[in-house]
Coordinates of N, CA, C and O in Angstrom, one line a residue:
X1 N -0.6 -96.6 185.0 CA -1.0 -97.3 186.2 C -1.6 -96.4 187.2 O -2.6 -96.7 187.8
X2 N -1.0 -95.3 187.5 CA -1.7 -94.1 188.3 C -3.0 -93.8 187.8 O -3.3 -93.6 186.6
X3 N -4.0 -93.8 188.9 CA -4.8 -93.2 188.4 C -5.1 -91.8 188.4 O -4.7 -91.1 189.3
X4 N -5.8 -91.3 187.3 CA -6.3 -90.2 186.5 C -6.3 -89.0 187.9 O -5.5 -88.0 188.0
X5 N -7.4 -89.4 188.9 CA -7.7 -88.6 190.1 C -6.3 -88.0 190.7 O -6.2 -86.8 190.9
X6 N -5.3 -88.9 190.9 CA -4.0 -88.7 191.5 C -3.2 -87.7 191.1 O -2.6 -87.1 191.9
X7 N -3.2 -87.5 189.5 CA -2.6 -86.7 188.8 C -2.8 -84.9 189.0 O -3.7 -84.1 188.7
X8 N -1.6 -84.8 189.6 CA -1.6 -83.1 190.3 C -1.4 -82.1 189.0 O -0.6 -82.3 188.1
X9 N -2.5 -81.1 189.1 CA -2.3 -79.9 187.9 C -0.7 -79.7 187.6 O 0.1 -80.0 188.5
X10 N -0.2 -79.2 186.2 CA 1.0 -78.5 186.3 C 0.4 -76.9 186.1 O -0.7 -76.6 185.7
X11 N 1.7 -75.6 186.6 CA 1.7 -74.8 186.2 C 2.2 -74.4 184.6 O 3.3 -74.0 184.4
X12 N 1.2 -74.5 183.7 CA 1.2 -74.1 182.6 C 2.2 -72.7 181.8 O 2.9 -72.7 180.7
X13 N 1.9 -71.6 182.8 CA 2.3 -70.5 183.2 C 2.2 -69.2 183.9 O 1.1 -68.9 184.5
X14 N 3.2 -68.2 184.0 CA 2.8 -67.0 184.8 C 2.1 -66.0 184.1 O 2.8 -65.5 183.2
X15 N 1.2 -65.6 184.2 CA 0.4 -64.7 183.9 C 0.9 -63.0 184.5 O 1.2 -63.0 185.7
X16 N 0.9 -61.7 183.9 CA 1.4 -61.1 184.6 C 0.5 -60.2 185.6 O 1.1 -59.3 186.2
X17 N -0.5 -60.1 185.8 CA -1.8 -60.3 186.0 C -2.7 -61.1 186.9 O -2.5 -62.3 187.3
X18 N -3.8 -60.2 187.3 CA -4.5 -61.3 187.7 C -5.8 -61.5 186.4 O -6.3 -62.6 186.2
X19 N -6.0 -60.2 185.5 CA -7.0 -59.9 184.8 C -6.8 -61.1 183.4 O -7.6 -61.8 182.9
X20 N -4.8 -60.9 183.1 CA -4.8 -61.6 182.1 C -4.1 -63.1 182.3 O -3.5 -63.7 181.4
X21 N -4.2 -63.6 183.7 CA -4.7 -64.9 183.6 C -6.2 -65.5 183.8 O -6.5 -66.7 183.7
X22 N -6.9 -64.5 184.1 CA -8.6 -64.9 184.4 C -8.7 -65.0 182.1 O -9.4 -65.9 181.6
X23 N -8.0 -64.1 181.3 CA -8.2 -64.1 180.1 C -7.7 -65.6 179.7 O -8.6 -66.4 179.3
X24 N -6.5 -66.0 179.9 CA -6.0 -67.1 179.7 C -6.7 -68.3 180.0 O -6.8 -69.3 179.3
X25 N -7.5 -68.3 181.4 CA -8.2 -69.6 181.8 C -9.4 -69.6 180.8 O -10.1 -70.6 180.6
X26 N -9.7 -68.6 180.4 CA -10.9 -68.2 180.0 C -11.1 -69.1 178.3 O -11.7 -70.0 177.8
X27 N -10.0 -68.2 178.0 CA -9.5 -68.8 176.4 C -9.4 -70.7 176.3 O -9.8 -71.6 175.5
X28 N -8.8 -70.6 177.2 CA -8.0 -72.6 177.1 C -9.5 -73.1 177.5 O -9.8 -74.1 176.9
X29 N -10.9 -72.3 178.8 CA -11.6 -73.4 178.8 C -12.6 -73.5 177.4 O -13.3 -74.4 177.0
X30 N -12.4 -71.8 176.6 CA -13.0 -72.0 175.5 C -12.7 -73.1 174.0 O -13.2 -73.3 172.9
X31 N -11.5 -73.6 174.8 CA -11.0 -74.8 173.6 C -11.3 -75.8 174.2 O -10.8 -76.9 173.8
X32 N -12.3 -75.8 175.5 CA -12.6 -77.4 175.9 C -10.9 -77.8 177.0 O -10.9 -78.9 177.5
X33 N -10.0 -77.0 177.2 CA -9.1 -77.6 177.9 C -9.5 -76.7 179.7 O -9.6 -75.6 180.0
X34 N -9.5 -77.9 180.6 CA -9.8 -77.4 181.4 C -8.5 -76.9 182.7 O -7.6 -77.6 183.1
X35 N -9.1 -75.1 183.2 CA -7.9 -74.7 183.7 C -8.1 -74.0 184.4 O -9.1 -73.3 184.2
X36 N -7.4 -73.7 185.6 CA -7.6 -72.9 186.4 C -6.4 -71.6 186.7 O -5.3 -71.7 186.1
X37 N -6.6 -70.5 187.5 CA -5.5 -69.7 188.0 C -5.5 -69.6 189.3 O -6.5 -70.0 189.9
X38 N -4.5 -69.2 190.2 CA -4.6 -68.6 191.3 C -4.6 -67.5 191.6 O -4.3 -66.9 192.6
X39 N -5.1 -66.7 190.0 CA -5.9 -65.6 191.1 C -7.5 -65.3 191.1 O -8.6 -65.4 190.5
X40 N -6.9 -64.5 192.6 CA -8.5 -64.5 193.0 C -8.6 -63.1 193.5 O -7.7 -62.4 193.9
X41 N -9.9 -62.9 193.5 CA -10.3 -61.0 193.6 C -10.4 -61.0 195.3 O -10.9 -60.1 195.8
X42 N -10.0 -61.6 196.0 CA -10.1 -61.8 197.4 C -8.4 -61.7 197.9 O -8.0 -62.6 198.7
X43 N -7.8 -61.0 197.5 CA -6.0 -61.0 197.9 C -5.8 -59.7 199.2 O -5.3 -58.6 199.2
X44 N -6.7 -60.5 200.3 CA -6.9 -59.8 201.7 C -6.1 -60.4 201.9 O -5.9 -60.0 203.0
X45 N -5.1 -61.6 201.6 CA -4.5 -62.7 202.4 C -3.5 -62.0 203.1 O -3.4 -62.3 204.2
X46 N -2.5 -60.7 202.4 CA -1.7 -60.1 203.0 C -1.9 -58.4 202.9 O -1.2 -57.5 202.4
X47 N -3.0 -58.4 203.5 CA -3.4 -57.2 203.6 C -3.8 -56.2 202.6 O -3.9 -55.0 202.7
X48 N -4.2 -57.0 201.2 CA -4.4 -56.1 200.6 C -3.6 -55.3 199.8 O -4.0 -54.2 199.3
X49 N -1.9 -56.1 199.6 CA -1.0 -55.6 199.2 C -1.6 -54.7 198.4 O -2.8 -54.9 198.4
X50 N -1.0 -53.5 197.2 CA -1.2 -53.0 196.3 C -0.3 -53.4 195.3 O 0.3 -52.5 194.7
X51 N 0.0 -54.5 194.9 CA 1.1 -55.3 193.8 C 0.3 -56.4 193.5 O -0.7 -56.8 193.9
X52 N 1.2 -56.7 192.8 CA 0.4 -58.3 192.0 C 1.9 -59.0 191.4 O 2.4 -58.4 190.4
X53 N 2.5 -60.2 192.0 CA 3.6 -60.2 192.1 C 3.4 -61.5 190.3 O 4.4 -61.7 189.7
X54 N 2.7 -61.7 190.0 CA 1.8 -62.9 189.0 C 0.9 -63.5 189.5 O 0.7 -63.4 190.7
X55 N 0.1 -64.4 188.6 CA -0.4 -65.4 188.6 C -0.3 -66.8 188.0 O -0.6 -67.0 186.8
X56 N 0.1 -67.8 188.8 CA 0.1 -68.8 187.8 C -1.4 -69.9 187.3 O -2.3 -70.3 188.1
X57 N -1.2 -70.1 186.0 CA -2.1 -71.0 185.6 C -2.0 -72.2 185.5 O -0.9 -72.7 185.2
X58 N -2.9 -73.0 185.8 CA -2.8 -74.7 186.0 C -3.6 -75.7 184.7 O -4.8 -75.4 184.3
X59 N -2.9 -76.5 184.2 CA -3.8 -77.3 183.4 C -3.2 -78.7 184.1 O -2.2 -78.9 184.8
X60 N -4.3 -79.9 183.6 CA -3.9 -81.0 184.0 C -2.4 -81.0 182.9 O -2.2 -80.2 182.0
X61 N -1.4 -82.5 183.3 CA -0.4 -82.9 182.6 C -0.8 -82.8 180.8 O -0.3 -82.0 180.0
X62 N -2.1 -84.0 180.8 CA -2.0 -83.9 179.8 C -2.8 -83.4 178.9 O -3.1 -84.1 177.9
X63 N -3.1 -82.2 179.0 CA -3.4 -80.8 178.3 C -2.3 -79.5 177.9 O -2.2 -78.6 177.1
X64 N -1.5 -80.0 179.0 CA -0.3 -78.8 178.7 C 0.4 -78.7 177.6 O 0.8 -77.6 177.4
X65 N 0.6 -79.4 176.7 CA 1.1 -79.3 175.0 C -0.1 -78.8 174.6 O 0.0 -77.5 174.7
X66 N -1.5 -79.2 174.1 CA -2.4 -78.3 173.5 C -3.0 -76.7 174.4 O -3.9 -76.0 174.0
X67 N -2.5 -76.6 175.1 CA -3.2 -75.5 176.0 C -1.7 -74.6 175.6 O -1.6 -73.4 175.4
X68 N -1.0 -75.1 175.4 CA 0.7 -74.2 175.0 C 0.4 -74.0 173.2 O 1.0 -73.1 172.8
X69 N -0.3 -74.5 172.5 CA -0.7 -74.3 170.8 C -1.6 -73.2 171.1 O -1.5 -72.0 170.7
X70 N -2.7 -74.0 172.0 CA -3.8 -72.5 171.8 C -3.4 -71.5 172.1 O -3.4 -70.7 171.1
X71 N -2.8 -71.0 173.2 CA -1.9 -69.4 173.8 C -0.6 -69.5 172.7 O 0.3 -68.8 173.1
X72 N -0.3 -69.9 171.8 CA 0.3 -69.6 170.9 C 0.3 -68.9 169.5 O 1.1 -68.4 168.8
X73 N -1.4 -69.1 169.3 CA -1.8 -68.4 168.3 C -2.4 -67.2 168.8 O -3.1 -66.5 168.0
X74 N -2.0 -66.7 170.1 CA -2.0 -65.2 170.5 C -1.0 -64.3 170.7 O -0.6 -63.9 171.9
X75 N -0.5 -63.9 169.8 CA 0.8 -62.7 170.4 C 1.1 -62.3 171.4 O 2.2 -62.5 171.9
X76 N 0.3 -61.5 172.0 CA 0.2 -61.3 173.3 C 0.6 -62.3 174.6 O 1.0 -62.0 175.7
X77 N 0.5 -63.8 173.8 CA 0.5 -64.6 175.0 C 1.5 -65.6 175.4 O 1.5 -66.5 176.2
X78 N 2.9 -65.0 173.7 CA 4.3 -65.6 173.6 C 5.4 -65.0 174.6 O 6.5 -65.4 174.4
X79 N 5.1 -64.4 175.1 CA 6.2 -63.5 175.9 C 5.9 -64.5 177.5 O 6.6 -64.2 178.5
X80 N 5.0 -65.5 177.6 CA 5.0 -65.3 179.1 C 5.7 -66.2 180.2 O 6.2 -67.2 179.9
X81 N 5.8 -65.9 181.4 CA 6.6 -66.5 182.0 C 6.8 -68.0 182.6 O 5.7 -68.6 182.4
X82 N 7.4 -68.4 182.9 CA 7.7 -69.8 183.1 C 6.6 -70.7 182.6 O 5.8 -71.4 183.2
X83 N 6.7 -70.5 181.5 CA 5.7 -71.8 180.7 C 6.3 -73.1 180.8 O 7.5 -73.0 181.1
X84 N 5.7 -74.3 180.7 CA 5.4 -75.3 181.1 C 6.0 -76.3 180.0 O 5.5 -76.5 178.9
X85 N 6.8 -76.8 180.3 CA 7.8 -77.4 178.8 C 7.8 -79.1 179.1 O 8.5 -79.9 179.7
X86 N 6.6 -79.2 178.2 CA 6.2 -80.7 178.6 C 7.6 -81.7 178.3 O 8.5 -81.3 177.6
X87 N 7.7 -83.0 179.1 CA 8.5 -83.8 179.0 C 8.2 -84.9 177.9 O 9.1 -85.6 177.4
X88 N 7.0 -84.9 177.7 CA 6.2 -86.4 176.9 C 5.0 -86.0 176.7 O 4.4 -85.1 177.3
X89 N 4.5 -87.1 175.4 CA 3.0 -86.7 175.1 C 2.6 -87.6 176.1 O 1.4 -87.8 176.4

């Protein structure tokens, strides 16, 4: 009944990175799943910290089960943090 528009991204997961979630969004949009991160090469917001505390990545709801297969056939990309543990297809 909701429409499509209404439907808020979930976070997919943390990236530890800003480099290897720009890889991550990169990969899922190469499978056609569309996704974004929050990071961005502009992190003046607090001065320029010199840390990178993560990044998290966003896919719509219902992409998050196939966007969790694709980053699963990467080693690299089973360790990561608070991934996104869908409730329903």
């Amino acid at each position: 009944m909701s429409d499509e528009l209404d439907i808020e991204p979930v976070r997919l997961c943390v990236a530890s990175s800003e480099a290897e979630a720009t890889l991550i969004v990169n990969l899922l949009q190469d499978d056609g799943i569309p996704a974004r991160s929050d990071a961005t090469p502009a992190s003046g917001v607090f001065g320029g910290l010199p840390f990178e505390s993560g990044h998290s990545v966003y896919v719509m709801p219902s992409n998050a089960r196939r966007a969790r297969e694709v980053l699963s056939n990467y080693p690299h990309f089973q360790d990561l943090k608070n991934v996104h543990e869908p409730t329903s297809d």
